[in-house]
CSV table of C-alpha atoms and ligand atoms in Angstrom, one decimal:
chain,number,residue,atom,x,y,z
A,19,MET,CA,65.0,83.1,163.7
A,20,SER,CA,66.4,80.7,166.4
A,21,GLY,CA,69.2,81.8,168.9
A,22,LYS,CA,72.3,82.7,167.1
A,23,ILE,CA,72.4,85.0,164.0
A,24,GLN,CA,73.5,83.5,161.2
A,25,ARG,CA,73.7,83.7,157.4
A,26,VAL,CA,71.4,81.5,155.2
A,27,ARG,CA,73.0,78.0,153.8
A,28,GLY,CA,74.7,78.1,150.7
A,29,THR,CA,75.2,82.2,150.6
A,30,ARG,CA,79.1,83.6,151.7
A,31,ASP,CA,80.7,86.8,153.3
A,32,LEU,CA,82.7,88.2,151.3
A,33,LEU,CA,85.8,89.4,153.7
A,34,PRO,CA,87.7,92.7,152.5
A,35,GLU,CA,90.4,90.4,150.8
A,36,GLU,CA,88.1,87.4,148.7
A,37,SER,CA,86.4,91.2,147.9
A,38,ARG,CA,89.7,92.5,146.7
A,39,VAL,CA,90.5,89.5,144.4
A,40,PHE,CA,86.5,89.3,143.1
A,41,ARG,CA,86.8,93.1,142.5
A,42,PHE,CA,90.3,92.3,140.3
A,43,VAL,CA,88.9,89.5,138.4
A,44,GLU,CA,85.8,91.9,137.6
A,45,GLU,CA,88.0,94.5,136.5
A,46,SER,CA,89.7,92.6,134.1
A,47,ALA,CA,87.0,91.0,132.8
A,48,TYR,CA,85.2,94.8,132.4
A,49,GLU,CA,88.5,95.7,130.5
A,50,LYS,CA,88.8,92.8,128.3
A,51,ALA,CA,84.8,93.1,127.1
A,52,ASN,CA,85.8,96.8,126.4
A,53,LEU,CA,88.8,95.7,124.1
A,54,TYR,CA,86.0,93.5,122.4
A,55,GLY,CA,83.6,96.0,122.0
A,56,TYR,CA,81.0,94.8,125.1
A,57,GLY,CA,78.9,97.3,126.4
A,58,GLU,CA,77.9,96.6,130.0
A,59,ILE,CA,74.2,96.2,131.1
A,60,GLU,CA,72.6,95.6,134.5
A,61,THR,CA,69.1,94.0,134.6
A,62,PRO,CA,66.9,93.9,137.2
A,63,ILE,CA,67.9,90.9,139.7
A,64,PHE,CA,64.2,89.4,139.9
A,65,GLU,CA,61.4,89.4,136.7
A,66,PHE,CA,58.7,87.8,136.2
A,67,SER,CA,59.0,84.0,136.7
A,68,ASP,CA,58.0,83.1,133.0
A,69,VAL,CA,61.4,84.8,131.7
A,70,PHE,CA,63.2,82.3,132.8
A,71,HIS,CA,60.7,79.5,133.3
A,72,ARG,CA,59.5,79.3,130.1
A,73,THR,CA,63.3,80.1,128.7
A,74,LEU,CA,65.5,77.9,130.4
A,75,GLY,CA,62.7,74.7,129.6
A,76,GLU,CA,61.0,73.2,132.5
A,77,THR,CA,62.7,70.3,132.6
A,78,SER,CA,66.3,71.9,133.2
A,79,ASP,CA,67.4,71.3,136.5
A,80,VAL,CA,67.5,74.8,137.1
A,81,VAL,CA,63.9,75.1,136.7
A,82,SER,CA,62.9,72.1,138.2
A,83,LYS,CA,64.4,72.6,141.1
A,84,GLU,CA,66.6,75.8,141.9
A,85,THR,CA,64.9,78.9,141.4
A,86,TYR,CA,64.1,81.4,143.8
A,87,ASP,CA,60.2,82.0,143.4
A,88,PHE,CA,58.0,83.9,145.2
A,89,THR,CA,54.7,85.7,144.8
A,90,ASP,CA,55.3,89.4,145.8
A,91,ARG,CA,52.4,92.0,147.7
A,92,GLY,CA,51.3,92.9,144.6
A,93,GLY,CA,50.4,88.9,143.8
A,94,GLU,CA,52.9,88.9,141.0
A,95,SER,CA,54.8,85.6,140.0
A,96,LEU,CA,58.8,86.7,140.5
A,97,THR,CA,62.0,84.4,140.5
A,98,LEU,CA,65.3,86.0,141.5
A,99,ARG,CA,67.8,85.5,138.3
A,100,PRO,CA,69.4,82.1,138.2
A,101,GLU,CA,71.5,82.9,135.2
A,102,GLY,CA,72.1,85.9,133.3
A,103,THR,CA,70.9,85.4,129.6
A,104,ALA,CA,67.5,85.4,129.6
A,105,GLY,CA,67.3,88.9,131.7
A,106,VAL,CA,69.6,90.5,128.9
A,107,ALA,CA,67.9,88.7,126.1
A,108,ARG,CA,63.5,90.1,127.8
A,109,ALA,CA,66.0,94.0,128.2
A,110,PHE,CA,66.7,93.2,124.6
A,111,ILE,CA,62.8,92.9,123.6
A,112,SER,CA,61.5,95.2,126.1
A,113,GLU,CA,63.8,98.4,125.3
A,114,GLY,CA,63.0,97.4,121.6
A,115,MET,CA,66.4,97.5,120.5
A,116,SER,CA,66.2,94.7,117.2
A,117,GLN,CA,66.9,97.4,114.9
A,118,ASN,CA,70.2,98.1,116.2
A,119,LEU,CA,72.0,95.2,116.1
A,120,PRO,CA,74.2,93.8,116.1
A,121,LEU,CA,74.6,94.3,120.1
A,122,LYS,CA,77.3,93.1,122.7
A,123,PHE,CA,76.6,92.7,126.2
A,124,TYR,CA,79.0,92.1,129.3
A,125,TYR,CA,77.5,92.0,132.9
A,126,SER,CA,78.3,91.0,136.4
A,127,GLY,CA,76.3,90.3,139.5
A,128,PRO,CA,74.9,87.6,142.4
A,129,MET,CA,72.7,85.1,140.4
A,130,PHE,CA,70.3,82.8,142.9
A,131,ARG,CA,70.0,78.8,142.8
A,132,TYR,CA,68.5,76.0,145.5
A,133,GLU,CA,71.5,73.8,145.3
A,134,ARG,CA,72.9,71.6,146.9
A,135,PRO,CA,75.8,74.0,148.9
A,136,GLN,CA,79.4,72.9,148.6
A,137,LYS,CA,82.8,74.0,148.0
A,138,GLY,CA,82.6,76.3,145.1
A,139,ARG,CA,78.7,75.9,145.0
A,140,TYR,CA,76.4,78.2,146.6
A,141,ARG,CA,73.3,79.3,146.4
A,142,GLN,CA,73.7,83.0,145.7
A,143,PHE,CA,77.1,83.0,143.5
A,144,PHE,CA,78.5,85.7,141.0
A,145,GLN,CA,78.4,85.0,137.4
A,146,LEU,CA,79.9,87.8,134.5
A,147,GLY,CA,79.2,87.1,131.6
A,148,ALA,CA,78.8,88.0,127.4
A,149,GLU,CA,76.3,87.9,125.2
A,150,CYS,CA,76.2,88.9,121.3
A,151,LEU,CA,73.6,89.1,119.6
A,152,GLY,CA,72.6,89.4,115.8
A,153,TYR,CA,75.1,87.4,114.4
A,154,ASP,CA,74.1,83.8,113.1
A,155,THR,CA,78.4,83.3,111.7
A,156,PRO,CA,80.8,81.3,113.4
A,157,HIS,CA,83.3,83.7,113.4
A,158,ALA,CA,80.7,85.1,116.1
A,159,ASP,CA,81.1,81.9,118.0
A,160,VAL,CA,85.2,82.1,118.0
A,161,GLU,CA,85.2,85.8,119.4
A,162,CYS,CA,83.6,85.0,122.0
A,163,ILE,CA,85.6,82.5,123.0
A,164,ALA,CA,88.3,84.4,122.1
A,165,PHE,CA,87.2,86.8,124.6
A,166,ALA,CA,86.5,84.4,127.5
A,167,TRP,CA,89.6,83.2,127.2
A,168,ASP,CA,91.9,86.6,126.9
A,169,LEU,CA,89.8,86.9,130.3
A,170,LEU,CA,91.2,83.6,132.1
A,171,LYS,CA,95.0,85.0,130.3
A,172,SER,CA,94.7,88.2,131.8
A,173,ILE,CA,93.6,86.8,135.6
A,174,GLY,CA,96.6,84.5,135.2
A,175,ILE,CA,94.1,80.6,135.4
A,176,SER,CA,94.2,80.2,131.6
A,177,GLY,CA,97.2,77.3,132.2
A,178,GLU,CA,94.8,75.7,134.6
A,179,CYS,CA,91.8,75.8,132.2
A,180,THR,CA,91.1,73.7,129.1
A,181,LEU,CA,88.4,74.4,126.7
A,182,GLU,CA,86.3,71.8,125.5
A,183,LEU,CA,83.9,72.4,122.6
A,184,ASN,CA,80.6,70.4,121.2
A,185,THR,CA,78.2,71.1,118.6
A,186,LEU,CA,74.2,70.9,119.3
A,187,GLY,CA,74.0,71.3,115.6
A,188,ASP,CA,70.6,73.6,114.2
A,189,ALA,CA,67.3,72.1,114.9
A,190,GLU,CA,67.0,68.6,112.0
A,191,SER,CA,70.3,67.8,113.1
A,192,ARG,CA,69.3,67.7,116.7
A,193,ALA,CA,65.5,66.2,115.8
A,194,ALA,CA,67.1,63.2,113.8
A,195,TYR,CA,69.8,62.8,117.3
A,196,ARG,CA,66.6,63.2,119.5
A,197,GLU,CA,65.4,60.3,118.0
A,198,ALA,CA,68.3,58.1,118.1
A,199,LEU,CA,68.8,58.6,121.8
A,200,VAL,CA,65.2,58.0,122.7
A,201,GLN,CA,65.6,54.7,120.6
A,202,TYR,CA,69.1,53.7,122.6
A,203,PHE,CA,67.7,55.2,126.2
A,204,THR,CA,64.1,53.8,125.4
A,205,THR,CA,66.0,50.3,125.2
A,206,HIS,CA,67.5,50.8,128.7
A,207,GLN,CA,65.2,52.4,130.5
A,208,GLU,CA,65.2,50.6,133.8
A,209,GLN,CA,68.4,51.6,134.2
A,210,LEU,CA,67.5,55.3,134.2
A,211,SER,CA,68.0,57.4,137.0
A,212,ALA,CA,64.1,59.0,138.2
A,213,ASP,CA,65.0,62.4,137.2
A,214,SER,CA,66.3,60.5,133.4
A,215,LYS,CA,63.2,58.5,132.6
A,216,THR,CA,61.2,62.0,133.4
A,217,ARG,CA,64.0,63.5,130.9
A,218,LEU,CA,63.6,60.7,128.1
A,219,ALA,CA,59.8,61.7,127.6
A,220,LYS,CA,61.2,65.3,127.7
A,221,ASN,CA,64.3,66.3,126.8
A,222,PRO,CA,65.8,63.0,126.1
A,223,LEU,CA,69.1,65.0,125.2
A,224,ARG,CA,69.6,66.1,129.0
A,225,ILE,CA,70.5,62.7,130.3
A,226,LEU,CA,73.6,63.1,128.6
A,227,ASP,CA,74.4,66.3,130.7
A,228,SER,CA,73.3,64.0,134.4
A,229,LYS,CA,75.5,63.6,137.0
A,230,ASP,CA,74.2,60.6,137.8
A,231,GLU,CA,77.0,57.4,137.4
A,232,GLY,CA,74.8,54.9,136.2
A,233,ASP,CA,73.1,57.7,133.7
A,234,LYS,CA,77.1,58.0,132.8
A,235,LYS,CA,77.7,54.5,132.3
A,236,LEU,CA,75.1,54.5,129.6
A,237,SER,CA,75.5,57.7,128.1
A,238,GLU,CA,79.2,56.7,127.2
A,239,ASN,CA,77.6,53.5,124.5
A,240,ALA,CA,75.2,56.4,123.4
A,241,PRO,CA,75.0,57.2,119.4
A,242,LYS,CA,77.3,60.4,119.3
A,243,PHE,CA,75.7,63.3,117.8
A,244,GLN,CA,78.8,63.8,115.3
A,245,GLN,CA,76.7,60.7,112.9
A,246,TYR,CA,73.5,63.0,113.3
A,247,LEU,CA,74.7,66.1,112.6
A,248,ASN,CA,73.5,67.9,108.9
A,249,GLU,CA,76.2,68.9,106.8
A,250,SER,CA,75.3,72.6,107.6
A,251,SER,CA,75.6,71.9,110.9
A,252,GLN,CA,78.6,70.1,110.4
A,253,LYS,CA,80.6,73.2,108.6
A,254,PHE,CA,79.3,75.5,111.4
A,255,PHE,CA,81.0,73.6,113.9
A,256,ALA,CA,83.9,72.8,111.3
A,257,THR,CA,84.8,77.0,111.3
A,258,VAL,CA,84.2,77.4,114.8
A,259,ILE,CA,86.8,74.9,115.1
A,260,ALA,CA,89.2,76.4,112.4
A,261,GLY,CA,88.7,79.3,113.8
A,262,ILE,CA,89.9,78.8,117.5
A,263,GLU,CA,93.4,77.1,115.7
A,264,LYS,CA,94.1,80.0,113.8
A,265,LEU,CA,94.1,81.9,117.3
A,266,GLY,CA,96.1,79.5,118.7
A,267,ILE,CA,93.7,78.5,121.7
A,268,PRO,CA,94.0,75.0,122.8
A,269,TYR,CA,90.8,73.2,123.0
A,270,LYS,CA,89.6,69.8,123.0
A,271,VAL,CA,86.3,68.3,121.1
A,272,ASN,CA,83.8,66.5,124.2
A,273,PRO,CA,80.6,65.2,122.8
A,274,PHE,CA,79.2,65.3,126.0
A,275,ILE,CA,78.8,68.6,126.9
A,276,VAL,CA,75.1,69.9,126.1
A,277,ARG,CA,74.4,72.4,128.5
A,278,GLY,CA,71.7,71.9,130.7
A,279,LEU,CA,69.7,75.1,129.2
A,280,ASP,CA,66.7,74.2,126.5
A,281,TYR,CA,67.7,77.5,124.6
A,282,TYR,CA,71.3,76.0,122.6
A,283,CYS,CA,72.1,75.0,119.5
A,284,HIS,CA,75.3,74.8,117.6
A,285,THR,CA,78.8,75.7,119.5
A,286,VAL,CA,78.1,74.8,122.8
A,287,PHE,CA,81.2,75.1,125.6
A,288,GLU,CA,83.0,75.5,128.7
A,289,PHE,CA,86.5,75.9,129.9
A,290,THR,CA,87.1,73.3,133.0
A,291,THR,CA,90.0,72.5,135.7
A,292,ASP,CA,90.7,69.7,137.7
A,293,LYS,CA,92.2,72.8,140.1
A,294,LEU,CA,88.5,72.9,142.4
A,295,GLY,CA,87.2,69.4,142.6
A,296,ALA,CA,84.0,68.4,142.0
A,297,GLN,CA,83.1,71.9,140.4
A,298,GLY,CA,85.4,71.9,137.8
A,299,THR,CA,83.6,74.3,135.2
A,300,VAL,CA,84.6,77.8,135.6
A,301,LEU,CA,83.1,79.1,132.5
A,302,ALA,CA,80.4,78.1,130.0
A,303,GLY,CA,78.4,78.8,127.3
A,304,GLY,CA,76.9,78.4,123.7
A,305,ARG,CA,74.8,79.4,120.9
A,306,TYR,CA,71.2,80.1,121.1
A,307,ASP,CA,69.4,81.3,118.1
A,308,GLY,CA,65.9,80.4,118.8
A,309,LEU,CA,66.2,82.5,122.1
A,310,VAL,CA,65.0,85.8,121.6
A,311,GLU,CA,61.7,84.1,119.6
A,312,THR,CA,60.3,81.9,122.0
A,313,MET,CA,60.0,84.9,124.5
A,314,GLY,CA,58.1,86.3,122.0
A,315,GLY,CA,60.8,88.6,119.9
A,316,PRO,CA,62.4,88.7,116.4
A,317,ARG,CA,64.1,85.7,115.5
A,318,THR,CA,67.8,86.8,116.4
A,319,PRO,CA,70.8,84.3,116.5
A,320,GLY,CA,72.8,84.7,119.9
A,321,VAL,CA,76.3,83.5,121.3
A,322,GLY,CA,77.3,84.5,124.5
A,323,TRP,CA,78.8,82.8,127.9
A,324,ALA,CA,78.8,83.0,131.7
A,325,ALA,CA,81.8,82.6,134.3
A,326,GLY,CA,81.2,81.5,138.2
A,327,ILE,CA,83.5,84.5,139.7
A,328,ASP,CA,83.7,82.8,143.2
A,329,ARG,CA,85.5,79.8,141.0
A,330,LEU,CA,87.7,81.9,139.2
A,331,ALA,CA,88.6,84.0,141.9
A,332,ASP,CA,89.3,80.7,143.7
A,333,LEU,CA,91.9,79.7,140.9
A,334,THR,CA,93.7,83.5,140.7
A,335,PRO,CA,96.9,83.6,141.8
A,336,LYS,CA,96.4,85.7,145.0
A,337,GLU,CA,100.1,87.5,144.2
A,338,LEU,CA,98.5,88.9,141.0
A,339,ALA,CA,95.3,89.9,142.4
A,340,LEU,CA,96.3,91.8,145.5
A,341,LYS,CA,98.2,95.1,144.0
A,342,LYS,CA,101.2,95.6,145.7
A,343,GLU,CA,100.7,99.5,147.0
A,344,VAL,CA,103.1,101.5,149.1
A,345,LEU,CA,100.8,101.8,153.0
A,346,VAL,CA,102.4,104.4,155.1
A,347,ALA,CA,101.4,104.0,159.2
A,348,VAL,CA,100.9,108.1,161.0
A,349,ILE,CA,101.5,107.6,164.7
A,350,GLY,CA,101.1,110.0,167.4
A,351,ALA,CA,103.9,109.2,170.3
A,352,ASP,CA,101.6,111.5,172.4
A,353,ASP,CA,98.8,113.5,172.8
A,354,GLN,CA,100.2,116.8,170.6
A,355,GLY,CA,101.8,114.1,168.1
A,356,GLU,CA,98.8,112.2,167.9
A,357,ASP,CA,96.5,115.6,166.9
A,358,GLU,CA,99.0,116.5,164.2
A,359,SER,CA,99.0,112.4,163.1
A,360,VAL,CA,95.3,113.2,161.6
A,361,LYS,CA,96.3,115.9,159.6
A,362,LEU,CA,99.7,114.3,158.1
A,363,ALA,CA,98.3,111.2,157.4
A,364,HIS,CA,95.6,113.2,155.5
A,365,GLU,CA,98.1,115.2,153.4
A,366,ILE,CA,99.7,112.0,152.4
A,367,ARG,CA,96.9,110.4,151.4
A,368,SER,CA,96.2,113.3,148.9
A,369,ARG,CA,99.4,112.6,147.3
A,370,GLY,CA,97.5,109.1,146.2
A,371,ILE,CA,99.7,106.9,148.8
A,372,LYS,CA,97.5,104.9,150.7
A,373,ALA,CA,98.3,106.4,154.7
A,374,GLU,CA,96.2,105.0,158.2
A,375,ASN,CA,96.7,106.2,161.2
A,376,PHE,CA,97.3,103.9,164.3
A,377,LEU,CA,95.0,105.6,167.2
A,378,SER,CA,95.1,102.6,170.4
A,379,GLY,CA,97.0,101.4,172.4
A,380,LYS,CA,100.9,102.1,174.0
A,381,MET,CA,103.7,103.2,171.1
A,382,SER,CA,104.7,99.6,171.0
A,383,LYS,CA,101.3,98.3,170.6
A,384,LYS,CA,100.4,101.5,167.1
A,385,MET,CA,103.4,99.9,165.9
A,386,GLN,CA,102.9,96.4,165.9
A,387,LYS,CA,99.5,96.7,164.5
A,388,ALA,CA,101.3,99.3,161.8
A,389,ASN,CA,103.6,96.4,161.1
A,390,ASN,CA,100.7,93.6,161.1
A,391,LYS,CA,98.6,95.4,158.6
A,392,GLY,CA,101.5,95.6,156.2
A,393,ALA,CA,102.9,98.9,156.3
A,394,HIS,CA,106.3,100.1,154.7
A,395,TYR,CA,106.9,103.3,156.9
A,396,ALA,CA,105.5,104.9,159.9
A,397,LEU,CA,105.8,108.2,160.6
A,398,ILE,CA,106.3,109.2,163.9
A,399,LEU,CA,105.4,112.5,165.5
A,400,GLY,CA,105.4,113.3,169.4
A,401,GLY,CA,105.7,116.7,171.4
A,402,ASN,CA,109.1,116.9,170.2
A,403,GLU,CA,108.7,116.6,166.7
A,404,VAL,CA,106.1,118.9,166.5
A,405,THR,CA,107.8,121.6,168.5
A,406,SER,CA,111.1,120.8,165.6
A,407,LYS,CA,108.6,120.4,162.8
A,408,THR,CA,110.3,117.3,162.0
A,409,VAL,CA,109.2,113.5,161.7
A,410,THR,CA,110.7,110.2,162.6
A,411,VAL,CA,110.2,107.9,159.7
A,412,LYS,CA,111.1,103.9,160.0
A,413,ASN,CA,111.3,102.5,157.3
A,414,PHE,CA,109.8,98.6,158.5
A,415,VAL,CA,111.2,97.0,155.4
A,416,THR,CA,114.8,97.9,156.1
A,417,GLY,CA,114.6,98.6,159.7
A,418,GLU,CA,116.5,102.1,158.9
A,419,GLN,CA,115.4,105.2,160.8
A,420,SER,CA,115.9,108.9,160.8
A,421,ILE,CA,114.6,112.9,161.1
A,422,VAL,CA,113.0,114.1,158.5
A,423,GLN,CA,111.6,117.8,157.8
A,424,ARG,CA,108.2,118.1,158.1
A,425,SER,CA,108.6,120.1,154.7
A,426,GLU,CA,109.8,117.3,153.1
A,427,ILE,CA,107.2,114.9,153.6
A,428,ALA,CA,105.2,116.4,150.9
A,429,THR,CA,108.1,115.2,148.5
A,430,PHE,CA,109.6,112.0,150.1
A,431,ASP,CA,109.6,109.4,147.8
A,432,PHE,CA,107.9,106.6,149.5
A,433,LYS,CA,109.4,102.7,148.1
A,434,ILE,CA,108.2,99.7,148.5
B,24,ATP,P1,77.0,72.7,137.2
B,24,ATP,O1,77.3,71.9,136.2
B,24,ATP,O2,78.1,73.2,138.3
B,24,ATP,O3,76.4,73.1,138.1
B,24,ATP,P2,76.1,74.6,135.6
B,24,ATP,O4,76.1,74.3,134.1
B,24,ATP,O5,74.9,74.9,136.0
B,24,ATP,O6,76.5,74.3,136.3
B,24,ATP,P3,75.8,77.7,134.1
B,24,ATP,O7,74.4,77.7,134.3
B,24,ATP,O8,76.2,77.2,132.6
B,24,ATP,O9,76.1,76.1,135.1
B,24,ATP,O10,76.5,78.9,134.7
B,24,ATP,C1,77.9,79.2,134.1
B,24,ATP,C2,79.0,78.8,135.5
B,24,ATP,O11,78.5,79.8,136.9
B,24,ATP,C3,79.6,77.8,136.0
B,24,ATP,O12,80.4,77.3,134.9
B,24,ATP,C4,79.9,77.9,136.6
B,24,ATP,O13,81.3,78.4,137.4
B,24,ATP,C5,78.7,79.0,137.8
B,24,ATP,N1,78.2,78.0,139.0
B,24,ATP,C6,77.3,78.0,137.9
B,24,ATP,N2,76.4,77.9,139.4
B,24,ATP,C7,77.2,77.6,140.3
B,24,ATP,C8,77.0,77.6,141.6
B,24,ATP,N3,75.8,77.4,142.2
B,24,ATP,N4,77.7,78.1,142.8
B,24,ATP,C9,78.8,79.2,142.0
B,24,ATP,N5,78.8,79.1,140.9
B,24,ATP,C10,78.1,78.6,139.9
B,25,MG,MG1,74.3,73.6,138.1
């Protein structure tokens, strides 16, 4: 380590105010999860590398460039989780839960990707997410999206977000579409970015997800999935759309949403915003019927999503997240008063009211600190008050000051 001690690039320190917004987002999500019957699951932060490498696809951005892989002291190849779904599917298999389907899981926690850090894009970031396993009906997709929408509403950001939907169809439709894409992109091969040349051979669909400007231009004129969907895939998507409309959730169909990971089929969706600059996707997900089987488990359909908490918290109106609650400062005017002030603060807290002592500096400094901290009241105790069993109560909001009997503080109505 050289010189100054610093944070690792792409990580963040969440200071108390930011943490409160994070917590608000997580608590709102947890509450909605509970309403929808999603039970919380906490999987390990690292897994055997195969859990991610095999399932997300070696050509996905995440696996090809972004994972934190390491060998532990026992020689095992491990990976810090870059996302939540593969870990949940691994737990589903290794805990033998397939007899209990359907199952719905909710999770929240840190994820790790070696990316180019910028606002809204970190190397350790936080996601919360939902996975619904065991339903192959499109109604499950609708319910899953409704859960996401309710969450965005409850944290006051649904007005800033647009639901964008697409379908990747079933395997047969994807094979037909893949062929059409290979044909199209092969004729424009020289114009493709280096990454997309590799994608063309391994997973041409992913070219549509490229962030390269040249690739994007080519993609605009590429054949559209719609023409290659077989009848049952069309029907599946139509049912999802009808369900979303029935619930009154605004949406638009965006044929360029293909999602970055290998395991998706049928419904894919993103909630995007134009309020966060380049990092506009706040929540993304889709159906992944083949995932559990790819990992060696029984064929199990699934649908789910993950949201970036860093991005959700950025959008959340602070006045909604930072709950208003009364704060009482308890201040000693001299040694005797200070002694008593600790006890008085303790009593106030036992009523479930926030109380803080301000213990250093002159009286004026203590009052100033209390005011800066946002205290609504100051209770002042000096030797005189201790002897006469009274407390001086100053209301910071109105500026009024009065003498109150010590015994009355126990029932004093502290108001904001
Ligand atoms: P992007 O296109 O922004 O790279 P992604 O497709 O890689 O996103 P997902 O794997 O679908 O993202 O993750 C779901 C959500 O997690 C994203 O929509 C975003 O809100 C959040 N997210 C993903 N990567 C990061 C990151 N590096 N930093 C902060 N949030 C992230
Ligand atoms: Mg990414």
